[in-house]
Coordinates of C-alpha atoms and ligand atoms in Angstrom, one line a residue:
X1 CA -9.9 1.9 -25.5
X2 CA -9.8 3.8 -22.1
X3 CA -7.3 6.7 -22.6
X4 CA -4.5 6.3 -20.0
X5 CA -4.4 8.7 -16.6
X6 CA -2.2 11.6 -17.0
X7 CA -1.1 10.6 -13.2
X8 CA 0.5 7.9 -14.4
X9 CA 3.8 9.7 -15.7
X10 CA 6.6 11.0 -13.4
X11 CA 7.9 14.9 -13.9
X12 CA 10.5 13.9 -16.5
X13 CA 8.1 11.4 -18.5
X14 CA 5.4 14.2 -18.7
X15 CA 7.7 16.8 -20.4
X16 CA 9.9 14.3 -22.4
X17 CA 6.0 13.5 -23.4
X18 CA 5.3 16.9 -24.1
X19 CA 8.8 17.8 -26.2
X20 CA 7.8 14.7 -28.2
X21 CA 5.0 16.3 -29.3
X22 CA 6.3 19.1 -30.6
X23 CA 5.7 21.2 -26.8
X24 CA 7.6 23.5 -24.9
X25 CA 9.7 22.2 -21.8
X26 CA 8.1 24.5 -19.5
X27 CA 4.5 23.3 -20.3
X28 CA 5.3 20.7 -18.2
X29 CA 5.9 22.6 -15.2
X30 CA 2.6 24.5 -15.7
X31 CA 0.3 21.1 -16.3
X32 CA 1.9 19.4 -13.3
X33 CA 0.9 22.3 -11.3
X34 CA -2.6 22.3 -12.5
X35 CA -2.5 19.0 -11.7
X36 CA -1.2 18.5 -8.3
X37 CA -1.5 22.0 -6.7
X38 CA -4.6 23.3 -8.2
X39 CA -5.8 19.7 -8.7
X40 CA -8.2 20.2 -11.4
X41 CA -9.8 17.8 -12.9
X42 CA -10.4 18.7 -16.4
X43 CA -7.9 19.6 -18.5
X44 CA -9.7 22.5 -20.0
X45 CA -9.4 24.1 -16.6
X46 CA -5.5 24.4 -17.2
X47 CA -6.2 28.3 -17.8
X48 CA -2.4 29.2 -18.8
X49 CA -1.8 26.4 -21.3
X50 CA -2.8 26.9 -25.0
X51 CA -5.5 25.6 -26.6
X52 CA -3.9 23.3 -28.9
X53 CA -1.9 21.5 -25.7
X54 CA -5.1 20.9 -23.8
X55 CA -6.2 19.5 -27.0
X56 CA -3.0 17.2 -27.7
X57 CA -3.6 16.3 -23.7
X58 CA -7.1 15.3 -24.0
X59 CA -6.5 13.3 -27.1
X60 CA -4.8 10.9 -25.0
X61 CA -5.0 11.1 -21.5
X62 CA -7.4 11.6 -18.8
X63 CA -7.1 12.9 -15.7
X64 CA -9.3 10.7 -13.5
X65 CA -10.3 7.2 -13.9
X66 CA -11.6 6.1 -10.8
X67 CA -15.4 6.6 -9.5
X68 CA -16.2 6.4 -6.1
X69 CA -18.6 3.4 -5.9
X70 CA -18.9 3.5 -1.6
X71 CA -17.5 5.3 1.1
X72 CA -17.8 4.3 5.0
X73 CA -16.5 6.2 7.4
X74 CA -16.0 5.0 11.3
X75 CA -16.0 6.9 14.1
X76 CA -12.1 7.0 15.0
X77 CA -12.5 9.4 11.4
X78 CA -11.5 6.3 9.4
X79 CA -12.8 6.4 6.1
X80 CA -12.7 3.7 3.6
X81 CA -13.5 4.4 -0.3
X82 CA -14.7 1.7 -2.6
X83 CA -13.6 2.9 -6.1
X84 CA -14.8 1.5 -9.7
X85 CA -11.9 1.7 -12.1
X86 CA -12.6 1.8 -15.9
X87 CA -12.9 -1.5 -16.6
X88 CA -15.6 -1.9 -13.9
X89 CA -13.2 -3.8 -11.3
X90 CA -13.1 -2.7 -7.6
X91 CA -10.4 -1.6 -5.5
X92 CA -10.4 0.0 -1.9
X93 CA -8.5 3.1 -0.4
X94 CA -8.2 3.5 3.1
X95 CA -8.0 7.2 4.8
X96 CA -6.7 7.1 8.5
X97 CA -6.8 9.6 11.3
X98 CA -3.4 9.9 13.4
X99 CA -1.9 12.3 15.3
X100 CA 1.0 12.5 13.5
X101 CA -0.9 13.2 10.2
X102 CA -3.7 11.7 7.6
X103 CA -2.3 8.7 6.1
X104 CA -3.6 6.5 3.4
X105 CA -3.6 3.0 2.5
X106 CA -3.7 2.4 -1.6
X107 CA -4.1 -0.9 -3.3
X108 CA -1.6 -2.0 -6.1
X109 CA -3.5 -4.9 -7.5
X110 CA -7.0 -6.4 -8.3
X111 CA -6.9 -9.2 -6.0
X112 CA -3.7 -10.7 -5.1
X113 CA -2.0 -14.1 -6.0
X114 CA 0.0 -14.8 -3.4
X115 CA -2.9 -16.2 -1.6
X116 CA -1.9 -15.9 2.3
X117 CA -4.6 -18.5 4.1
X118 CA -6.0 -15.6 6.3
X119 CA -5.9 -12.8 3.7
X120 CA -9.3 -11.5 2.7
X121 CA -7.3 -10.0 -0.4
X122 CA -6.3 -13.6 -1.6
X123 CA -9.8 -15.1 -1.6
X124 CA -9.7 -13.7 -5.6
X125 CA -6.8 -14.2 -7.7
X126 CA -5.1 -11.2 -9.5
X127 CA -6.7 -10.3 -12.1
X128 CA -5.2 -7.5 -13.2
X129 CA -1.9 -4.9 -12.1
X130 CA -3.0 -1.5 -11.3
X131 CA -1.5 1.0 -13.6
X132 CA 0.5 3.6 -11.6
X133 CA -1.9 6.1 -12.6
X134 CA -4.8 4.2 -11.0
X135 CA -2.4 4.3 -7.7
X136 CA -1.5 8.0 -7.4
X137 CA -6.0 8.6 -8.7
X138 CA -6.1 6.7 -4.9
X139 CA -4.3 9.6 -3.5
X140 CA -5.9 12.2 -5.9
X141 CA -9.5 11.2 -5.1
X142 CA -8.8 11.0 -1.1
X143 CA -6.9 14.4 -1.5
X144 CA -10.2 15.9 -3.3
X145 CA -12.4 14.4 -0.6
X146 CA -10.3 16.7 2.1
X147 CA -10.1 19.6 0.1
X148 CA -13.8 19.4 -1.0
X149 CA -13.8 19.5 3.3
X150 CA -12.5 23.0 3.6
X151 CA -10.2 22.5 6.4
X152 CA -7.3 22.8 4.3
X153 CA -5.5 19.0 5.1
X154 CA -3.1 17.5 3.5
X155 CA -2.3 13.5 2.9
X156 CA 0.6 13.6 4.5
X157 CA 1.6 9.6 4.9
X158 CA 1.0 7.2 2.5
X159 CA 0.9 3.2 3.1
X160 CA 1.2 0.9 0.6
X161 CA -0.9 -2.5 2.1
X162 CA -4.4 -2.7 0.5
X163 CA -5.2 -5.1 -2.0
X164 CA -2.0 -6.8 -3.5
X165 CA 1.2 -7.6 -3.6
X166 CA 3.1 -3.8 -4.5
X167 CA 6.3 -5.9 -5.2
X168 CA 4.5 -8.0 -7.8
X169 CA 4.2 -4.9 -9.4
X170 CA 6.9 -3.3 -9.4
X171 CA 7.8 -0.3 -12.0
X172 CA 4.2 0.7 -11.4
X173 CA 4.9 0.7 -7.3
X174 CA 8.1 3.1 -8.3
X175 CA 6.7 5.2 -10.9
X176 CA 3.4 5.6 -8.0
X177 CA 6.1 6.6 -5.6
X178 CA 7.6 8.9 -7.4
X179 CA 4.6 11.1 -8.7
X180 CA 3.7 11.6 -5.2
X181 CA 7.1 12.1 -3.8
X182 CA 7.5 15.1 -6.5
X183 CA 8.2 18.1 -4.3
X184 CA 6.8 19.9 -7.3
X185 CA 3.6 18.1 -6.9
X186 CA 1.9 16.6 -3.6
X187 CA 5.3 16.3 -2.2
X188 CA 4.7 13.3 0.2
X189 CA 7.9 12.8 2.1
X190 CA 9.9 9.1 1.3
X191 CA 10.1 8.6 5.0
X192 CA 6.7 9.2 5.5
X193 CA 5.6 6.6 2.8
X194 CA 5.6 2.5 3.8
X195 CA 5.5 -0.3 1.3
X196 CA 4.8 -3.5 2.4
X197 CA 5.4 -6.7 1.1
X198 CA 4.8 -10.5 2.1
X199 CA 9.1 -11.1 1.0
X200 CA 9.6 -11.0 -2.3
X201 CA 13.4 -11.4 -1.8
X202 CA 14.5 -11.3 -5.1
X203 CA 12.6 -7.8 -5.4
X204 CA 14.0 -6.2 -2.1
X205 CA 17.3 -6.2 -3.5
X206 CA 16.4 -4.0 -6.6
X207 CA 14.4 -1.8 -3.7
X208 CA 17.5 -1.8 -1.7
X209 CA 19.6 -0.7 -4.7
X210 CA 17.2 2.2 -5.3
X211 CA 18.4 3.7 -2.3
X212 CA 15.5 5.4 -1.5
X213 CA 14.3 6.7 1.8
X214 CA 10.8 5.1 1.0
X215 CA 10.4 2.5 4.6
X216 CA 9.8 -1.2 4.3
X217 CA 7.6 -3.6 5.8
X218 CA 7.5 -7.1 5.6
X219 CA 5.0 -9.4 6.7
X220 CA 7.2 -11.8 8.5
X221 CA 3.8 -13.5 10.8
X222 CA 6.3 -17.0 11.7
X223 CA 9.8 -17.3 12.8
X224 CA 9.8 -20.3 11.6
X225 CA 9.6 -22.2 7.8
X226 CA 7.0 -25.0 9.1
X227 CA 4.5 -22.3 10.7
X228 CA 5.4 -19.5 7.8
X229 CA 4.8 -22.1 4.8
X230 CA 1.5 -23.0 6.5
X231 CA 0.0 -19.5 6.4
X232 CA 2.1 -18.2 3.5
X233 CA 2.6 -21.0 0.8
X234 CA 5.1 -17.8 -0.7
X235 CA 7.4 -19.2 2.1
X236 CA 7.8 -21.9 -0.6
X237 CA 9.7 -20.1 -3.1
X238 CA 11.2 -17.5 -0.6
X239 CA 12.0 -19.3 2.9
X240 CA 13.0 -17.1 5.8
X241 CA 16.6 -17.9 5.1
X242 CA 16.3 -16.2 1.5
X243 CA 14.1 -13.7 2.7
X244 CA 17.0 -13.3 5.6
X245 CA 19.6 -12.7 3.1
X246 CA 17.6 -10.2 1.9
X247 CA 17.4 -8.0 4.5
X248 CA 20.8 -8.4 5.3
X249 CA 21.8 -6.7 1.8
X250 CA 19.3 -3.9 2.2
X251 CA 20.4 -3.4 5.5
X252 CA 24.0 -3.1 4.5
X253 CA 23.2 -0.9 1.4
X254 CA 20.5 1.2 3.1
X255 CA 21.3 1.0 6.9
X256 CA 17.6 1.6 7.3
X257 CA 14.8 0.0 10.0
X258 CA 12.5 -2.3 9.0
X259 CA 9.3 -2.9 10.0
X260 CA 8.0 -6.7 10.7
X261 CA 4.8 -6.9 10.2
X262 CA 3.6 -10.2 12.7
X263 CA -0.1 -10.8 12.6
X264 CA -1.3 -12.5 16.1
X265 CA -3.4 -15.4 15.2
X266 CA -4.8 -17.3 18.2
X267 CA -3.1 -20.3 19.1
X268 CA -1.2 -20.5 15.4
X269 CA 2.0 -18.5 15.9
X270 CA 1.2 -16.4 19.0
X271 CA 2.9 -18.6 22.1
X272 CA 6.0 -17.2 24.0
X273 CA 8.0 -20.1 22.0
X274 CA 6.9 -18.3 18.7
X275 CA 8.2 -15.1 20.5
X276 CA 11.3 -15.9 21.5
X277 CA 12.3 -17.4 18.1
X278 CA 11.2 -14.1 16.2
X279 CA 13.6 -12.2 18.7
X280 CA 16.4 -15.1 17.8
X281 CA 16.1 -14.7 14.0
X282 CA 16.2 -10.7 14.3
X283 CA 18.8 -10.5 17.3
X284 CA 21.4 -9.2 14.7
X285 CA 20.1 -6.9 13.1
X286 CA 17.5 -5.9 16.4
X287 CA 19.1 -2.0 16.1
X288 CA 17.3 -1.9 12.8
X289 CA 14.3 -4.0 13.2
X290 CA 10.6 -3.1 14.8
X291 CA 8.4 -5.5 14.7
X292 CA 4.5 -4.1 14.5
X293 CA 2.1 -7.0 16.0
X294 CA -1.0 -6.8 14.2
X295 CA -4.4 -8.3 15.9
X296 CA -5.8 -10.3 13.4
X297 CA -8.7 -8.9 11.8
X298 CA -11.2 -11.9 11.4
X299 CA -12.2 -12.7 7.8
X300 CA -15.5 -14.4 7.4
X301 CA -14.6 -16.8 4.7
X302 CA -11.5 -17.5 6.9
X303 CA -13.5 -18.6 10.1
X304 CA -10.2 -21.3 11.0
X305 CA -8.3 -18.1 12.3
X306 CA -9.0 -16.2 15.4
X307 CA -8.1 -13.0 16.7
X308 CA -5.6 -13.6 19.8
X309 CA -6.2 -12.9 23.3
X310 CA -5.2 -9.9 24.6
X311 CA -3.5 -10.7 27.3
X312 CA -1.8 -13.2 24.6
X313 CA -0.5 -10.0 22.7
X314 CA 0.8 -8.9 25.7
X315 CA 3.0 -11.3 26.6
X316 CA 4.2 -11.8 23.6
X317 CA 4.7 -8.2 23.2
X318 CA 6.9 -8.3 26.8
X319 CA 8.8 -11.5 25.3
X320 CA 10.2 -9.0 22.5
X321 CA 10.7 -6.1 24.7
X322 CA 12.2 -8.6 27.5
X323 CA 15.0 -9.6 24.5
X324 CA 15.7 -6.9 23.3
X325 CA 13.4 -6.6 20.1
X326 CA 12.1 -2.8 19.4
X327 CA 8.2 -3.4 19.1
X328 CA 4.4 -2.3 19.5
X329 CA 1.2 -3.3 19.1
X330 CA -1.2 -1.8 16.2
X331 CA -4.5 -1.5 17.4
X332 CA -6.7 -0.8 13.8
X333 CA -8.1 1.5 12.8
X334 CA -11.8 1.6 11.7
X335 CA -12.6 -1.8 13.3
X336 CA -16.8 -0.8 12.4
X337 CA -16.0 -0.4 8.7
X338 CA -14.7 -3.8 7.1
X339 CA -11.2 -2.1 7.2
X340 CA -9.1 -5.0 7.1
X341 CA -7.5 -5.1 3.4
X342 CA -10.3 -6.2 0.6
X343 CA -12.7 -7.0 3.3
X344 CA -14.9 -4.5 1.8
X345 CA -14.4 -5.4 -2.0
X346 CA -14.9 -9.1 -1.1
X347 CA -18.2 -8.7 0.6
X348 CA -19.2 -6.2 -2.4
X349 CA -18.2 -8.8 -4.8
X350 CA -19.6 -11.4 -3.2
X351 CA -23.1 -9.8 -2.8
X352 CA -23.2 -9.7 -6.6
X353 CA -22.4 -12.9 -7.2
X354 CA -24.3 -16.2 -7.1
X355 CA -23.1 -18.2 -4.6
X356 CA -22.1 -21.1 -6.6
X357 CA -19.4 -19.3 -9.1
X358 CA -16.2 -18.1 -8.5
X359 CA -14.1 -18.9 -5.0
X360 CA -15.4 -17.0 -2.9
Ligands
SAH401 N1 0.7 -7.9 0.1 C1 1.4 -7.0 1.0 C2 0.7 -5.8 1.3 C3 -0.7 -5.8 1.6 S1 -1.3 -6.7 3.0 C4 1.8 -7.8 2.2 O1 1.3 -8.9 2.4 O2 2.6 -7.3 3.0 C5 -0.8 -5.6 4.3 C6 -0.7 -6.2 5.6 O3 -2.0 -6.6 6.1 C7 0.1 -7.5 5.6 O4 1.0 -7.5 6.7 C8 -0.9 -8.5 5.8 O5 -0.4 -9.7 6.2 C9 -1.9 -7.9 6.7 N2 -3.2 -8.5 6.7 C10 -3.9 -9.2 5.7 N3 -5.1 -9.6 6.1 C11 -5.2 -9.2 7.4 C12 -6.2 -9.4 8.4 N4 -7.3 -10.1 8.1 N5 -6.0 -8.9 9.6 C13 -4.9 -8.2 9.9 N6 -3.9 -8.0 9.0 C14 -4.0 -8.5 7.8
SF4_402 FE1 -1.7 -10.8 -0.9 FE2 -0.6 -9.4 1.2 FE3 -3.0 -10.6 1.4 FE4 -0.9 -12.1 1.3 S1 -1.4 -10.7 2.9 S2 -2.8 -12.5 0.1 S3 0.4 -11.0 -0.1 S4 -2.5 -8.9 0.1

């Protein structure tokens, strides 16, 4: 059996751990800054705890568990890793360059089951939640690339949209969120960390009754059930009007913006009638809604969806703005590395494998 990452507990877990075992409170102020400031990655480099704690800690946790398998890096800085967990599955982690900071992108799950028809995520089923450990290691092992850089920089935004659904794991995603929120630890500001998720109604409510300053996204890409259902067959179980009731209740309880996240597939849900429907169904709530158009990253085993046009984007970018609708346009990041979510892992896997087994 793998022993269990020590990044895995929150502040209060790790010293109700350590009491437990017969441990001073305080050793849990010391450990979590070995962990997070120093950022060792042994426990025997924990130089003011006694022997017999590193001991009880190495009985049954590790620090790391993740082993970087690949790393690209673009030339907008971009870098994406490719990281082995301990049962030999592969994730990615996505480092981005902006000038408002370093921000990463961590995956919650091995594949994802929600299965969106242009998702290079959903070409393999879930097979397995990430533990909340195996999250925040993301962060760690990023964090150690920039420090191992000398330059002294600091992860300072953190979004949650690689591989997975983060709301189809939930009391992982929260523990994740708050180890790295710790201002005791890495101290990554709520408002500077994004989850996204494809509208797992029932599950924004208990996010909105967190009332936490943590932002959320939701891929929205149709204003309409017909054209959402078709490229999201989760519009099933949660139409736009759940989904809509939804976001009314965490915009009462929170008053917060949300982000909508509307991928710009040619000729699929990118017309001015498509636009003009979006602004209708936000109208309002429009004071705290921005809606991020995302050019569609194309997805080989996908080859029915294109990119938009441009000059498409535009317009309907100009239909928003023209009613009202706060918006922009995210151009990606790292367009020369695969960095579209589990583009990377898919064509990994799928270089193992022999074409005839599996889905993909
Ligand atoms: N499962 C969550 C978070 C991960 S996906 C969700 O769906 O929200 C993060 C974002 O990337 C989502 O908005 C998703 O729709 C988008 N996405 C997925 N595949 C993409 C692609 N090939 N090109 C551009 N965006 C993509
Ligand atoms: Fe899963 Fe999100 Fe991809 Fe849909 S877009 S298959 S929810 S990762």
């Amino acid at each position: 059996m793998m022993k269990q990452s020590i990044y895995g507990l929150a502040y209060e877990q790790l010293q109700q751990w350590l009491v437990e075992h017969g441990e001073k409170k305080f050793r849990a102020q010391q450990v979590w800054d070995w962990l997070y400031k120093k950022r060792v990655k042994y426990f025997s480099e924990m130089h003011n705890v006694n022997k017999e704690c590193i001991a009880l800690l190495e009985e049954h946790f590790q620090i790391e568990t993740l082993e970087e398998e690949l790393r690209q890096e673009s030339k907008d800085g971009t870098i994406k890793f490719l990281f082995r967990l301990a049962d030999g599955n592969l994730i990615e982690t996505v480092l981005m360059r902006f000038n408002y900071g370093l921000s990463v992108c961590v995956t919650t799950q091995v594949g994802c089951n929600i299965g969106c028809s242009f998702c290079a995520s959903g070409l393999l089923s879930k097979s397995r939640d990430l533990t909340a450990g195996e999250i925040v290691g993301q962060i760690m092992r990023v964090q150690a690339h920039l420090d191992q850089q000398g330059k002294d920089e600091r992860v300072s935004h953190i979004v949650v949209m690689g591989i997975g659904e983060p709301f189809d794991n939930y009391d992982n995603l929260i523990n994740f969120l708050t180890v790295v929120n710790d201002q005791k630890g890495l101290s990554i500001g709520a408002r500077h960390i994004t989850v996204s998720t494809s509208g797992l109604a029932h599950k924004i409510y208990q996010f909105a009754d967190l009332n936490s300053q943590v932002n959320l996204a939701i891929s929205l890409h149709a204003p309409n059930n017909d054209l959402r259902t078709r490229i999201m067959k989760i519009n099933r179980a949660f139409p736009i009007e759940k989904l809509m009731d939804a976001v009314h209740y965490y915009l009462d309880k929170t008053n917060r913006r949300i982000t909508y996240e509307y991928i710009m597939l040619r000729d699929v849900n990118d017309r001015e009638k498509e636009a003009l429907e979006l602004a209708e169904l936000l109208k309002d709530h429009r004071h705290l809604a921005y809606v991020n158009l995302i050019p569609y990253n194309t997805v080989d085993e996908h080859s029915e969806y294109q990119r938009s046009h441009s000059e498409t984007i535009q317009v309907f970018y100009e239909t928003l703005k023209r009613e009202g609708i706060p918006c922009g346009v995210r151009w990606e990041n790292g367009a020369d590395i695969d960095a579209a979510c589990g583009q990377l892992r898919s064509k990994q896997i799928n270089k193992r494998r022999p074409p005839s087994c599996g889905r993909v």
